Short mmCIF file of C-alpha atoms and ligand atoms in Angstrom, two decimals:
data_model
loop_
_atom_site.label_atom_id
_atom_site.label_comp_id
_atom_site.label_asym_id
_atom_site.label_seq_id
_atom_site.Cartn_x
_atom_site.Cartn_y
_atom_site.Cartn_z
CA MET O 1 41.15 -200.48 92.53
CA TRP O 2 44.10 -201.04 90.19
CA PHE O 3 41.94 -203.18 88.17
CA ARG O 4 39.36 -200.46 87.88
CA LEU O 5 42.04 -197.97 87.02
CA ALA O 6 43.44 -200.26 84.44
CA VAL O 7 39.99 -200.85 83.11
CA GLY O 8 39.41 -197.08 83.08
CA LEU O 9 42.64 -196.36 81.28
CA CYS O 10 41.98 -199.20 78.99
CA CYS O 11 38.54 -197.88 78.31
CA LEU O 12 39.99 -194.42 77.89
CA VAL O 13 42.43 -195.68 75.36
CA LEU O 14 39.78 -197.78 73.77
CA GLY O 15 37.41 -194.79 73.86
CA CYS O 16 39.94 -192.69 72.10
CA GLN O 17 41.13 -195.26 69.68
CA GLY O 18 38.08 -197.43 69.38
CA GLN O 19 36.08 -197.34 66.30
CA GLY O 20 32.37 -196.90 66.87
CA ARG O 21 32.69 -197.52 70.58
CA SER O 22 31.44 -194.97 73.06
CA ALA O 23 32.68 -194.11 76.58
CA SER O 24 31.04 -192.04 79.27
CA LEU O 25 31.82 -190.77 82.77
CA ARG O 26 29.14 -190.26 85.32
CA ARG O 27 29.43 -188.85 88.80
CA ALA O 28 26.87 -189.52 91.52
CA ASN O 29 26.49 -189.62 95.30
CA ASP O 30 26.30 -193.01 96.98
CA ASP O 31 23.44 -192.71 99.44
CA PHE O 32 24.61 -195.62 101.40
CA THR O 33 28.23 -194.83 101.83
CA GLY O 34 27.96 -191.05 101.54
CA ARG O 35 30.76 -190.99 99.06
CA CYS O 36 31.04 -189.53 95.63
CA GLN O 37 30.84 -192.25 93.05
CA TYR O 38 32.35 -191.99 89.58
CA THR O 39 31.19 -194.42 86.93
CA PHE O 40 33.13 -194.88 83.71
CA THR O 41 31.35 -196.88 81.07
CA VAL O 42 32.69 -198.19 77.78
CA ASP O 43 31.12 -200.47 75.26
CA SER O 44 32.69 -203.84 74.94
CA PRO O 45 33.30 -205.25 71.53
CA ALA O 46 31.37 -208.28 72.63
CA GLU O 47 29.09 -206.95 75.23
CA SER O 48 27.05 -203.82 75.48
CA SER O 49 28.29 -202.93 78.97
CA CYS O 50 31.21 -203.16 81.28
CA PRO O 51 31.10 -204.83 84.64
CA GLN O 52 29.86 -202.57 87.32
CA ALA O 53 32.59 -201.12 89.41
CA GLY O 54 32.51 -199.74 92.80
CA ALA O 55 33.65 -196.34 93.89
CA GLY O 56 36.22 -195.19 96.36
CA GLY O 57 39.07 -192.79 97.15
CA PRO O 58 41.57 -194.55 94.97
CA GLU O 59 39.09 -194.25 92.22
CA ASP O 60 39.24 -190.53 92.54
CA GLU O 61 42.93 -190.74 92.07
CA GLY O 62 42.36 -192.73 88.98
CA VAL O 63 39.88 -190.32 87.72
CA ARG O 64 42.28 -187.45 88.35
CA THR O 65 44.97 -189.37 86.56
CA ARG O 66 42.60 -189.96 83.66
CA LEU O 67 41.57 -186.35 83.71
CA THR O 68 45.19 -185.36 83.69
CA LEU O 69 45.67 -187.53 80.67
CA LEU O 70 42.61 -186.00 79.10
CA GLU O 71 43.88 -182.52 79.85
CA ALA O 72 47.22 -183.42 78.35
CA LEU O 73 45.46 -184.77 75.32
CA VAL O 74 43.28 -181.68 75.01
CA SER O 75 46.27 -179.46 75.56
CA ARG O 76 48.14 -181.25 72.84
CA LEU O 77 45.20 -180.92 70.51
CA MET O 78 44.87 -177.25 71.34
CA GLY O 79 48.55 -176.81 70.73
CA GLU O 80 48.24 -178.33 67.30
CA ARG O 81 45.23 -176.16 66.54
CA GLY O 82 47.11 -173.12 67.86
CA GLY O 83 49.93 -173.99 65.53
CA VAL O 84 47.59 -173.97 62.59
CA ALA O 85 46.12 -170.68 63.72
CA GLY O 86 49.62 -169.35 64.16
CA GLU O 87 50.49 -170.24 60.63
CA ALA O 88 47.32 -168.53 59.39
CA GLY O 89 48.09 -165.50 61.54
CA LEU O 90 51.59 -165.41 60.16
CA ARG O 91 50.29 -165.44 56.64
CA THR O 92 47.84 -162.68 57.51
CA ALA O 93 50.62 -160.61 58.99
CA GLU O 94 52.70 -161.10 55.86
CA GLU O 95 49.81 -159.96 53.70
CA GLU O 96 49.31 -156.94 55.92
CA GLU O 97 52.97 -156.10 55.62
CA GLU O 98 52.76 -156.41 51.88
CA GLU O 99 49.75 -154.11 51.81
CA LYS O 100 51.58 -151.60 53.97
CA VAL O 101 54.57 -151.69 51.68
CA SER O 102 52.31 -151.23 48.66
CA GLN O 103 50.55 -148.30 50.30
CA LEU O 104 53.86 -146.71 51.22
CA GLN O 105 55.04 -147.05 47.64
CA GLN O 106 51.87 -145.36 46.42
CA ASP O 107 52.34 -142.59 48.96
CA LYS O 108 55.91 -142.19 47.84
CA GLU O 109 54.90 -141.90 44.19
CA HIS O 110 52.19 -139.39 45.08
CA LEU O 111 54.64 -137.29 47.06
CA SER O 112 57.14 -137.47 44.23
CA ARG O 113 54.56 -136.08 41.84
CA GLN O 114 53.77 -133.29 44.28
CA VAL O 115 57.42 -132.45 44.56
CA GLN O 116 57.71 -132.31 40.77
CA ASP O 117 54.66 -130.03 40.56
CA LEU O 118 56.08 -127.74 43.20
CA GLN O 119 59.41 -127.63 41.39
CA ARG O 120 57.66 -126.64 38.16
CA ARG O 121 55.64 -123.97 39.96
CA LEU O 122 58.81 -122.67 41.56
CA GLU O 123 60.43 -122.40 38.16
CA GLU O 124 57.42 -120.52 36.81
CA LEU O 125 57.42 -118.14 39.74
CA THR O 126 61.12 -117.56 39.26
CA VAL O 127 60.50 -116.61 35.64
CA GLU O 128 57.61 -114.32 36.59
CA THR O 129 59.71 -112.66 39.27
CA GLU O 130 62.48 -112.05 36.78
CA GLN O 131 60.02 -110.56 34.30
CA LEU O 132 58.58 -108.28 36.96
CA ARG O 133 62.06 -107.15 37.92
CA GLN O 134 62.80 -106.21 34.34
CA ARG O 135 59.51 -104.30 33.89
CA PRO O 136 59.71 -100.58 34.70
CA CYS O 137 57.73 -99.48 37.72
CA HIS O 138 55.06 -96.82 37.59
CA GLN O 139 55.61 -93.96 39.98
CA PRO O 140 52.18 -92.66 40.87
CA GLN O 141 51.97 -89.03 41.76
CA PRO O 142 50.29 -88.13 45.00
CA PRO O 143 46.74 -86.87 44.58
CA ARG O 144 46.45 -83.12 44.40
CA LEU O 145 42.76 -83.07 45.13
CA SER O 146 40.46 -84.74 47.56
CA THR O 147 39.27 -87.61 45.43
CA PRO O 148 41.67 -90.56 45.55
CA ASP O 149 43.48 -91.59 42.42
CA ILE O 150 41.75 -94.47 40.79
CA ASP O 151 42.98 -95.66 37.47
CA PRO O 152 40.45 -97.41 35.25
CA ALA O 153 43.00 -100.15 34.87
CA PHE O 154 42.18 -101.21 38.40
CA GLN O 155 38.44 -101.37 37.88
CA LEU O 156 38.57 -104.95 36.77
CA GLY O 157 35.36 -106.75 36.19
CA SER O 158 33.13 -103.82 37.00
CA GLY O 159 29.97 -103.98 35.05
CA ALA O 160 28.76 -105.88 32.10
CA PHE O 161 28.98 -105.19 28.42
CA GLN O 162 26.42 -103.08 26.82
CA GLU O 163 24.54 -104.65 24.02
CA MET O 164 26.36 -104.47 20.74
CA LYS O 165 25.54 -105.41 17.22
CA ALA O 166 27.80 -105.58 14.24
CA GLU O 167 26.46 -104.16 11.03
CA LEU O 168 29.16 -103.31 8.60
CA SER O 169 28.46 -100.89 5.85
CA GLU O 170 30.84 -99.57 3.27
CA VAL O 171 29.17 -96.89 1.21
CA PRO O 172 30.88 -95.94 -2.04
CA ALA O 173 31.25 -92.26 -2.61
CA PRO O 174 31.92 -90.18 -5.69
CA PRO O 175 35.68 -89.83 -6.04
CA GLN O 176 35.57 -86.43 -7.69
CA ILE O 177 35.03 -84.57 -4.41
CA GLN O 178 38.05 -86.17 -2.77
CA GLN O 179 40.16 -85.46 -5.81
CA GLY O 180 39.15 -81.82 -5.84
CA GLN O 181 39.71 -81.46 -2.11
CA ASN O 182 43.20 -82.82 -2.37
CA GLN O 183 44.02 -80.36 -5.13
CA ALA O 184 42.85 -77.50 -2.95
CA ILE O 185 45.58 -77.94 -0.37
CA THR O 186 48.59 -78.66 -2.53
CA SER O 187 49.93 -75.11 -2.61
CA THR O 188 49.30 -74.05 0.96
CA LYS O 189 51.88 -73.43 3.67
CA ALA O 190 51.88 -73.82 7.44
CA GLN O 191 50.31 -71.02 9.42
CA THR O 192 49.12 -70.53 12.97
CA THR O 193 45.62 -69.85 14.16
CA SER O 194 43.94 -69.45 17.51
CA ILE O 195 40.62 -70.86 18.69
CA GLY O 196 39.43 -70.54 22.23
CA GLY O 197 42.74 -69.20 23.47
CA LEU O 198 44.78 -72.03 21.97
CA SER O 199 47.65 -71.44 19.62
CA LEU O 200 47.23 -73.90 16.84
CA SER O 201 49.39 -75.03 14.03
CA ASP O 202 47.50 -75.94 10.91
CA ASP O 203 49.93 -77.28 8.37
CA SER O 204 47.26 -77.15 5.71
CA GLY O 205 47.80 -73.42 5.78
CA PHE O 206 44.12 -72.76 5.96
CA ILE O 207 42.87 -70.49 8.71
CA GLY O 208 39.37 -70.86 10.01
CA CYS O 209 36.56 -73.03 8.81
CA GLY O 210 36.49 -75.09 5.68
CA VAL O 211 35.73 -78.50 4.35
CA LEU O 212 37.47 -81.64 5.45
CA VAL O 213 39.89 -82.83 2.83
CA SER O 214 42.03 -85.48 4.52
CA VAL O 215 42.59 -87.42 7.71
CA GLN O 216 46.07 -88.56 8.65
CA PRO O 217 46.85 -92.02 10.08
CA PRO O 218 46.03 -92.37 13.78
CA VAL O 219 48.47 -91.62 16.58
CA THR O 220 48.09 -93.94 19.58
CA HIS O 221 48.34 -92.31 23.01
CA ARG O 222 47.13 -94.87 25.47
CA LYS O 223 45.67 -98.35 25.69
CA ALA O 224 43.07 -99.12 28.34
CA ASP O 225 44.11 -101.93 30.66
CA SER O 226 40.82 -103.50 31.58
CA ILE O 227 37.68 -104.70 29.85
CA THR O 228 35.89 -101.52 30.93
CA GLY O 229 38.03 -99.77 28.34
CA LYS O 230 37.02 -101.92 25.39
CA TYR O 231 35.20 -98.81 24.22
CA GLY O 232 34.89 -95.35 25.66
CA ALA O 233 35.21 -91.65 25.04
CA TRP O 234 38.00 -89.16 25.57
CA PHE O 235 38.52 -85.51 24.76
CA GLN O 236 40.30 -82.26 25.43
CA ASP O 237 38.25 -79.12 25.92
CA PRO O 238 38.65 -76.83 22.86
CA GLU O 239 37.53 -73.85 24.94
CA PRO O 240 38.41 -74.48 28.59
CA LEU O 241 37.31 -71.95 31.16
CA GLY O 242 40.45 -72.02 33.27
CA PRO O 243 41.98 -73.57 36.39
CA PRO O 244 42.04 -76.16 37.64
CA TYR O 245 41.41 -77.53 34.15
CA GLY O 246 43.01 -76.18 31.03
CA PRO O 247 43.55 -77.00 27.38
CA LYS O 248 46.02 -79.75 28.28
CA THR O 249 43.58 -81.53 30.56
CA VAL O 250 42.54 -84.89 29.15
CA TRP O 251 39.11 -86.26 29.97
CA ARG O 252 38.27 -89.92 29.74
CA ILE O 253 35.25 -92.16 30.24
CA ASP O 254 35.51 -95.95 30.07
CA ALA O 255 32.10 -96.74 28.66
CA VAL O 256 31.75 -100.49 29.23
CA GLY O 257 29.34 -101.27 32.06
CA LYS O 258 25.80 -100.64 33.18
CA GLU O 259 26.62 -97.84 35.60
CA VAL O 260 29.28 -95.68 33.98
CA LYS O 261 29.56 -92.79 36.42
CA GLN O 262 33.24 -91.89 36.51
CA LEU O 263 34.95 -89.09 34.63
CA PHE O 264 38.72 -89.32 34.75
CA ALA O 265 40.75 -86.13 34.54
CA TYR O 266 44.41 -86.27 33.55
CA GLU O 267 46.69 -83.29 33.86
CA ASP O 268 47.99 -83.77 30.34
CA MET O 269 48.76 -86.41 27.75
CA GLU O 270 51.86 -87.53 29.63
CA GLN O 271 49.81 -88.28 32.72
CA LEU O 272 47.29 -90.15 30.60
CA ILE O 273 50.10 -92.25 29.21
CA ARG O 274 51.39 -92.95 32.73
CA GLY O 275 47.90 -94.05 33.61
CA PHE O 276 47.13 -92.25 36.85
CA PRO O 277 44.49 -89.52 36.76
CA MET O 278 44.79 -86.29 38.71
CA LYS O 279 41.18 -86.68 39.73
CA VAL O 280 38.13 -88.87 39.31
CA LEU O 281 34.87 -86.97 39.12
CA PRO O 282 31.79 -88.92 40.24
CA LEU O 283 28.92 -88.22 37.87
CA PRO O 284 25.39 -87.85 39.26
CA ASP O 285 23.81 -89.95 36.50
CA ALA O 286 25.16 -92.89 34.55
CA VAL O 287 26.54 -92.22 31.09
CA GLU O 288 24.99 -93.90 28.05
CA SER O 289 27.60 -95.15 25.60
CA THR O 290 30.31 -93.08 23.90
CA GLY O 291 28.55 -89.93 22.71
CA ALA O 292 29.76 -87.53 25.38
CA THR O 293 31.94 -84.48 24.81
CA VAL O 294 33.61 -81.68 26.76
CA TYR O 295 33.12 -78.03 25.89
CA ARG O 296 33.62 -74.75 27.75
CA GLY O 297 34.26 -76.33 31.12
CA SER O 298 31.36 -78.77 31.01
CA LEU O 299 30.93 -82.42 30.24
CA TYR O 300 27.89 -83.02 28.03
CA TYR O 301 26.44 -86.48 28.02
CA GLN O 302 23.30 -88.55 27.57
CA ARG O 303 21.86 -89.97 30.73
CA ARG O 304 21.55 -93.75 30.58
CA LEU O 305 18.23 -95.21 29.42
CA SER O 306 16.83 -91.81 28.49
CA ARG O 307 16.92 -89.01 25.91
CA THR O 308 17.95 -86.64 28.68
CA LEU O 309 21.05 -84.57 28.04
CA ILE O 310 23.12 -83.44 31.00
CA ARG O 311 25.54 -80.59 31.25
CA TYR O 312 27.95 -81.29 34.08
CA ASP O 313 30.17 -78.44 35.23
CA VAL O 314 33.58 -79.96 35.92
CA ALA O 315 34.75 -77.04 38.07
CA THR O 316 31.82 -77.10 40.50
CA GLU O 317 31.23 -80.81 39.98
CA SER O 318 27.51 -80.27 39.69
CA VAL O 319 24.76 -80.49 37.08
CA ALA O 320 24.40 -77.13 35.34
CA ALA O 321 21.61 -78.08 32.95
CA ARG O 322 19.38 -81.01 32.18
CA MET O 323 17.14 -81.22 29.13
CA ASP O 324 15.41 -83.87 27.06
CA LEU O 325 16.34 -84.01 23.40
CA PRO O 326 12.87 -83.98 21.84
CA HIS O 327 11.79 -87.17 20.08
CA ALA O 328 15.32 -88.58 20.12
CA GLY O 329 15.61 -92.34 19.98
CA PHE O 330 17.69 -93.88 22.75
CA HIS O 331 19.00 -97.18 24.10
CA GLY O 332 19.24 -99.05 20.84
CA GLN O 333 16.51 -97.42 18.76
CA HIS O 334 18.83 -95.60 16.37
CA PRO O 335 22.46 -96.46 17.13
CA TYR O 336 25.46 -96.34 14.85
CA SER O 337 26.27 -99.53 12.98
CA TRP O 338 28.36 -101.01 15.77
CA GLY O 339 25.49 -100.69 18.27
CA GLY O 340 26.57 -99.96 21.80
CA TYR O 341 23.52 -97.73 22.47
CA THR O 342 25.12 -94.97 20.43
CA ASP O 343 21.76 -93.34 19.77
CA ILE O 344 22.73 -89.80 20.74
CA ASP O 345 26.15 -88.51 19.74
CA LEU O 346 27.15 -85.07 21.02
CA ALA O 347 29.67 -83.12 19.01
CA VAL O 348 31.56 -79.84 19.10
CA ASP O 349 32.97 -77.82 16.25
CA GLU O 350 33.93 -74.25 15.49
CA ARG O 351 30.28 -73.22 15.65
CA GLY O 352 29.38 -74.78 18.97
CA LEU O 353 27.53 -77.78 20.38
CA TRP O 354 25.56 -80.31 18.32
CA ALA O 355 23.60 -83.51 18.74
CA ILE O 356 23.61 -86.26 16.11
CA TYR O 357 20.67 -88.65 16.55
CA SER O 358 17.47 -89.87 14.93
CA THR O 359 13.75 -89.91 15.61
CA SER O 360 10.75 -92.02 14.75
CA LYS O 361 9.58 -89.29 12.43
CA ALA O 362 12.89 -89.36 10.60
CA LYS O 363 12.64 -93.17 10.42
CA GLY O 364 16.26 -93.74 11.32
CA ALA O 365 17.77 -90.99 9.22
CA ILE O 366 20.31 -88.82 10.98
CA VAL O 367 18.90 -85.67 12.56
CA ILE O 368 21.26 -82.87 13.53
CA ALA O 369 20.34 -80.47 16.32
CA LYS O 370 22.15 -77.30 17.24
CA LEU O 371 22.13 -76.95 21.00
CA ASP O 372 22.42 -73.97 23.30
CA PRO O 373 25.52 -74.91 25.34
CA GLU O 374 24.15 -73.16 28.41
CA SER O 375 20.61 -74.50 28.56
CA LEU O 376 20.79 -77.48 26.20
CA GLU O 377 17.74 -76.22 24.35
CA VAL O 378 17.54 -77.09 20.68
CA THR O 379 17.93 -73.97 18.54
CA LYS O 380 17.56 -75.64 15.14
CA THR O 381 17.38 -79.09 13.58
CA TRP O 382 18.23 -80.60 10.21
CA GLU O 383 17.05 -83.92 8.85
CA THR O 384 19.47 -85.71 6.59
CA ASN O 385 19.03 -88.63 4.22
CA ILE O 386 21.86 -90.59 5.87
CA ARG O 387 20.60 -93.62 7.72
CA LYS O 388 22.21 -93.63 11.12
CA ASN O 389 22.55 -97.39 11.50
CA THR O 390 24.46 -97.68 8.24
CA VAL O 391 27.39 -95.53 9.37
CA ALA O 392 30.00 -96.20 12.03
CA ASN O 393 30.22 -92.75 13.62
CA GLY O 394 29.86 -89.07 12.95
CA PHE O 395 31.43 -85.74 13.85
CA MET O 396 30.91 -82.07 13.02
CA VAL O 397 33.47 -79.74 11.41
CA CYS O 398 32.54 -76.16 10.63
CA GLY O 399 28.83 -76.85 10.56
CA ARG O 400 29.16 -79.97 8.43
CA LEU O 401 28.42 -83.51 9.50
CA TYR O 402 30.85 -86.20 8.39
CA THR O 403 30.15 -89.91 8.79
CA VAL O 404 32.58 -92.83 8.72
CA ALA O 405 31.55 -95.89 6.73
CA SER O 406 32.94 -98.72 8.85
CA TYR O 407 34.04 -99.03 12.46
CA SER O 408 36.07 -102.20 11.87
CA LEU O 409 37.64 -102.17 8.42
CA PRO O 410 41.20 -100.88 8.71
CA ASN O 411 40.96 -99.01 5.45
CA THR O 412 37.57 -97.37 5.28
CA THR O 413 36.36 -93.93 4.26
CA ILE O 414 34.52 -90.91 5.47
CA SER O 415 31.70 -91.42 3.05
CA TYR O 416 29.03 -88.79 3.65
CA MET O 417 28.94 -85.10 4.38
CA PHE O 418 25.92 -82.99 5.26
CA ASP O 419 26.21 -79.21 5.11
CA THR O 420 23.88 -77.39 7.51
CA ASP O 421 24.41 -74.17 5.55
CA THR O 422 23.03 -75.62 2.31
CA ASN O 423 20.90 -78.36 3.83
CA GLN O 424 22.48 -80.72 1.33
CA SER O 425 24.28 -84.02 1.72
CA SER O 426 26.85 -85.50 -0.62
CA GLY O 427 28.86 -88.65 -0.93
CA ILE O 428 32.59 -88.28 -0.38
CA SER O 429 35.52 -90.64 0.01
CA ILE O 430 38.16 -89.51 2.45
CA PRO O 431 40.39 -92.41 3.55
CA PHE O 432 40.10 -93.25 7.22
CA ASN O 433 42.05 -95.88 9.14
CA ASN O 434 40.58 -98.04 11.94
CA ARG O 435 43.94 -99.30 13.12
CA TYR O 436 42.53 -101.50 15.91
CA HIS O 437 39.40 -102.62 14.04
CA TYR O 438 36.77 -101.51 16.55
CA ASN O 439 36.25 -97.80 16.53
CA SER O 440 33.56 -96.87 19.01
CA MET O 441 33.92 -93.06 19.22
CA ILE O 442 35.08 -90.27 16.92
CA ASP O 443 34.90 -86.60 17.90
CA TYR O 444 36.39 -83.49 16.42
CA ASN O 445 38.29 -80.96 18.51
CA PRO O 446 38.13 -77.55 16.80
CA GLY O 447 40.81 -76.27 19.16
CA ASN O 448 43.61 -78.33 17.68
CA LYS O 449 41.85 -79.65 14.57
CA LYS O 450 42.26 -83.26 15.57
CA LEU O 451 39.88 -86.15 15.64
CA TYR O 452 39.77 -88.02 18.94
CA ALA O 453 38.81 -91.67 18.66
CA TRP O 454 38.54 -94.77 20.84
CA ASP O 455 39.50 -97.79 18.84
CA ASN O 456 39.36 -101.15 20.62
CA TYR O 457 40.94 -100.10 23.96
CA HIS O 458 43.16 -97.54 22.23
CA MET O 459 42.89 -93.78 22.56
CA VAL O 460 44.04 -92.32 19.27
CA THR O 461 44.05 -88.95 17.50
CA TYR O 462 44.01 -88.09 13.82
CA ASP O 463 45.31 -84.88 12.31
CA VAL O 464 42.92 -83.47 9.75
CA LYS O 465 43.27 -80.98 6.95
CA LEU O 466 40.67 -78.43 5.96
CA ALA O 467 40.33 -76.31 2.86
CA GLN O 468 38.21 -73.36 1.85
CA SER O 469 34.94 -74.59 0.47
CA ASP O 470 35.09 -72.28 -2.53
CA SER O 471 38.36 -73.94 -3.56
CA ILE O 472 36.49 -77.21 -4.04
CA PRO O 473 35.22 -77.56 -7.59
CA1 CA S 1 30.97 -88.83 17.50
#
């Protein structure tokens, strides 16, 4: 037995250390003895087989001992392999730690940048807050009427621009008329007149109707806050009908947008300056451009995309008359030089209500129509030789049409005059100032002898001087 064990161990050692030798273990049942037989075979350096060995209980012990040795050997090998794996795992863990550290550093830098951004934003907000504190607050007055106060300044982004085109024209005019007109007023003195119940001071000294001789520099009253006020129309009624609206009431339409249907009423100039209307009147039809006017308690305006004129009673807030202006071009057919669908321009003077427009028959020349202020029927028309798209705007004074040469040049002139009494036009040169370089509306108020204009968001007035026509050479 000990021999076999020794041989087995020897073979085991030889099997492990031998070079090119092979060892094998076989287990089988001995049919004769009924025992389990283990056979361990190793090649001999000299022979191809070992002597056959028998089997027995002690052999089992030997085998167990050998197996124990084998297990120890395997365990040792596994331990070595585990050590290698441990080293690899350690390296992997170190790399993971390094990655974590790198990621944390990146996160830290990112958070630092966020903190810096927030600090900058905080500083900006602090500055804004300080500026807001220093700005005076508006104190809106409570609404007196049913319609809520809505200032155009808060109608941001409502509507799109109307189509505009820029065609500048500066028409030279004979200087002799202007020179003569200026001479006519040099010796006058201030007097007071009254039109439509208004007490008026006319420092030209001339009472009643006459020719226009000069226009003073503009006086700015209000600037529109939003894009809807880039251009518009505003007026005071020269002949108001009475409460709730009087001669001090200021009417305003912000004309930018496709559906302009709001008429703002301000109690007076001071309220206009403060910016909060006493009432907003909803109009039944959209307004086209800046040609509207107010006269004898009604707003007169051109309905959008039509030649229809509307008389809107501001007291009853209803349409009092509706009438087409025969053959009138509209929506860009015959506008003023700045475009803006200014095809039909309504005007008021000492003689009543007028329309300034053109027709296909007139081929773009300005046509003047005298309108019945009640029914809007045309009572008479005049065809001029002034091409409408070469002038910036027009207004009527004492039955005479005056046109401004440029809507954008700061120092332009009133360059043409057409007299409906004589049916004659003449070139003139009365200096006129477009202070804000985009004058989209000019109307005359015979009640206070001022021009009302809307110049690039700004609502301005001009004092004018008149003189007797027979004093002009
Ligand atoms: Ca006008």
